[in-house]
PDB file of C-alpha atoms and ligand atoms in Angstrom:
ATOM      1  CA  MET A   1     -16.408 -23.371  36.606  1.00 63.00           C
ATOM      2  CA  SER A   2     -19.130 -25.167  38.556  1.00 74.00           C
ATOM      3  CA  TYR A   3     -19.453 -25.309  42.297  1.00 87.00           C
ATOM      4  CA  ILE A   4     -18.696 -28.803  43.575  1.00 92.00           C
ATOM      5  CA  PRO A   5     -20.087 -29.525  47.054  1.00 94.00           C
ATOM      6  CA  ALA A   6     -17.720 -30.822  49.742  1.00 95.00           C
ATOM      7  CA  ASP A   7     -19.354 -34.278  49.872  1.00 96.00           C
ATOM      8  CA  LEU A   8     -18.790 -34.744  46.129  1.00 96.00           C
ATOM      9  CA  ARG A   9     -15.185 -33.568  46.473  1.00 96.00           C
ATOM     10  CA  ARG A  10     -14.564 -36.170  49.165  1.00 97.00           C
ATOM     11  CA  ALA A  11     -16.154 -38.907  47.023  1.00 97.00           C
ATOM     12  CA  VAL A  12     -14.011 -37.978  44.001  1.00 97.00           C
ATOM     13  CA  LEU A  13     -10.854 -37.940  46.111  1.00 96.00           C
ATOM     14  CA  ALA A  14     -11.731 -41.380  47.491  1.00 97.00           C
ATOM     15  CA  GLN A  15     -12.405 -42.926  44.072  1.00 96.00           C
ATOM     16  CA  SER A  16      -9.236 -41.431  42.585  1.00 96.00           C
ATOM     17  CA  GLY A  17      -6.923 -42.924  45.183  1.00 96.00           C
ATOM     18  CA  GLY A  18      -5.220 -39.524  45.326  1.00 96.00           C
ATOM     19  CA  CYS A  19      -3.955 -39.813  41.736  1.00 97.00           C
ATOM     20  CA  CYS A  20      -4.712 -37.799  38.630  1.00 98.00           C
ATOM     21  CA  GLU A  21      -7.240 -40.014  36.872  1.00 97.00           C
ATOM     22  CA  TYR A  22      -5.674 -39.283  33.466  1.00 97.00           C
ATOM     23  CA  CYS A  23      -1.896 -39.608  33.993  1.00 97.00           C
ATOM     24  CA  ARG A  24      -2.016 -41.463  37.363  1.00 97.00           C
ATOM     25  CA  ILE A  25       0.603 -39.217  39.029  1.00 97.00           C
ATOM     26  CA  ARG A  26      -0.072 -39.012  42.756  1.00 97.00           C
ATOM     27  CA  GLN A  27      -1.196 -35.624  44.045  1.00 96.00           C
ATOM     28  CA  ASP A  28       1.057 -36.016  47.098  1.00 95.00           C
ATOM     29  CA  ASP A  29       4.098 -36.483  44.806  1.00 96.00           C
ATOM     30  CA  SER A  30       3.281 -33.472  42.634  1.00 94.00           C
ATOM     31  CA  GLY A  31       3.718 -30.779  45.276  1.00 92.00           C
ATOM     32  CA  VAL A  32       0.572 -28.976  44.124  1.00 95.00           C
ATOM     33  CA  GLY A  33      -3.153 -29.476  44.583  1.00 95.00           C
ATOM     34  CA  TYR A  34      -5.147 -31.110  41.824  1.00 97.00           C
ATOM     35  CA  ASN A  35      -8.448 -30.033  40.320  1.00 95.00           C
ATOM     36  CA  ILE A  36     -11.761 -31.809  40.332  1.00 96.00           C
ATOM     37  CA  GLU A  37     -13.007 -31.605  36.788  1.00 96.00           C
ATOM     38  CA  HIS A  38     -15.991 -32.719  34.756  1.00 96.00           C
ATOM     39  CA  ILE A  39     -15.164 -35.714  32.541  1.00 96.00           C
ATOM     40  CA  ILE A  40     -17.941 -34.621  30.173  1.00 95.00           C
ATOM     41  CA  ALA A  41     -17.801 -30.831  30.442  1.00 94.00           C
ATOM     42  CA  VAL A  42     -20.834 -28.844  31.522  1.00 94.00           C
ATOM     43  CA  PHE A  43     -20.434 -27.200  28.106  1.00 92.00           C
ATOM     44  CA  HIS A  44     -21.399 -30.576  26.557  1.00 93.00           C
ATOM     45  CA  GLY A  45     -24.219 -31.289  29.010  1.00 95.00           C
ATOM     46  CA  GLY A  46     -22.152 -33.098  31.662  1.00 95.00           C
ATOM     47  CA  GLN A  47     -23.593 -33.104  35.147  1.00 96.00           C
ATOM     48  CA  THR A  48     -21.992 -32.402  38.495  1.00 96.00           C
ATOM     49  CA  VAL A  49     -22.313 -35.977  39.791  1.00 96.00           C
ATOM     50  CA  VAL A  50     -19.657 -38.303  41.157  1.00 96.00           C
ATOM     51  CA  ASN A  51     -19.540 -40.498  38.030  1.00 96.00           C
ATOM     52  CA  ASN A  52     -18.810 -37.444  35.880  1.00 97.00           C
ATOM     53  CA  LEU A  53     -16.132 -35.924  38.118  1.00 97.00           C
ATOM     54  CA  ALA A  54     -12.452 -36.817  38.188  1.00 97.00           C
ATOM     55  CA  LEU A  55      -9.362 -35.720  40.071  1.00 98.00           C
ATOM     56  CA  SER A  56      -7.016 -34.183  37.523  1.00 97.00           C
ATOM     57  CA  CYS A  57      -3.604 -32.549  37.617  1.00 98.00           C
ATOM     58  CA  SER A  58      -3.452 -29.091  36.062  1.00 96.00           C
ATOM     59  CA  ARG A  59      -1.536 -30.315  33.021  1.00 96.00           C
ATOM     60  CA  CYS A  60      -4.125 -32.967  32.129  1.00 97.00           C
ATOM     61  CA  ASN A  61      -6.998 -30.644  32.960  1.00 95.00           C
ATOM     62  CA  LEU A  62      -5.666 -27.830  30.766  1.00 95.00           C
ATOM     63  CA  TYR A  63      -4.746 -30.203  27.943  1.00 93.00           C
ATOM     64  CA  LYS A  64      -8.195 -31.814  27.904  1.00 94.00           C
ATOM     65  CA  GLY A  65     -10.206 -28.632  28.446  1.00 92.00           C
ATOM     66  CA  VAL A  66     -13.852 -29.131  27.464  1.00 92.00           C
ATOM     67  CA  ASN A  67     -12.932 -31.642  24.747  1.00 93.00           C
ATOM     68  CA  ILE A  68     -14.326 -35.161  24.634  1.00 92.00           C
ATOM     69  CA  ALA A  69     -12.623 -36.135  21.362  1.00 92.00           C
ATOM     70  CA  ALA A  70      -9.703 -35.121  19.196  1.00 93.00           C
ATOM     71  CA  ALA A  71      -8.102 -36.074  15.895  1.00 94.00           C
ATOM     72  CA  ASP A  72      -5.900 -39.155  16.246  1.00 93.00           C
ATOM     73  CA  PRO A  73      -2.365 -37.857  15.499  1.00 92.00           C
ATOM     74  CA  TYR A  74      -1.493 -40.947  13.434  1.00 95.00           C
ATOM     75  CA  ILE A  75      -4.588 -41.457  11.306  1.00 94.00           C
ATOM     76  CA  GLY A  76      -6.383 -38.136  11.678  1.00 93.00           C
ATOM     77  CA  ASP A  77      -9.756 -39.646  12.515  1.00 96.00           C
ATOM     78  CA  PRO A  78     -11.808 -38.270  15.418  1.00 95.00           C
ATOM     79  CA  THR A  79     -11.148 -40.351  18.536  1.00 94.00           C
ATOM     80  CA  PHE A  80     -12.722 -40.138  21.974  1.00 93.00           C
ATOM     81  CA  LEU A  81     -10.372 -39.028  24.748  1.00 94.00           C
ATOM     82  CA  PHE A  82      -9.688 -41.267  27.739  1.00 95.00           C
ATOM     83  CA  HIS A  83     -12.734 -41.521  30.005  1.00 95.00           C
ATOM     84  CA  PRO A  84     -11.766 -42.551  33.570  1.00 95.00           C
ATOM     85  CA  ARG A  85     -15.114 -44.306  34.232  1.00 93.00           C
ATOM     86  CA  ARG A  86     -15.366 -46.168  30.917  1.00 94.00           C
ATOM     87  CA  HIS A  87     -11.791 -46.987  29.914  1.00 94.00           C
ATOM     88  CA  ASN A  88      -9.111 -48.996  31.696  1.00 91.00           C
ATOM     89  CA  TRP A  89      -5.739 -47.341  32.124  1.00 86.00           C
TER      90      TRP A  89
HETATM   91 ZN1  LIG B   1      -2.583 -35.750  35.024  1.00 74.78          ZN
END
């Protein structure tokens, strides 16, 4: 886990609107604190910069892990996972 400075945390919280950027459930409605995670994991060369950080609930964060792609369950082909800065919800 990478250290994320307080100013970056505030910027990520502001851009997220207080919602998990993957499932869009509001942090205030969840009853638990969310994580700030790397969209492209450090493992894959992702940097600790605001455009590569997202607010994420624990379920989405654990489900995604360090992955950036997965097999499409219907056709089996590799498919990129949702990217909060590149894809529209
Ligand atoms: Zn979520």
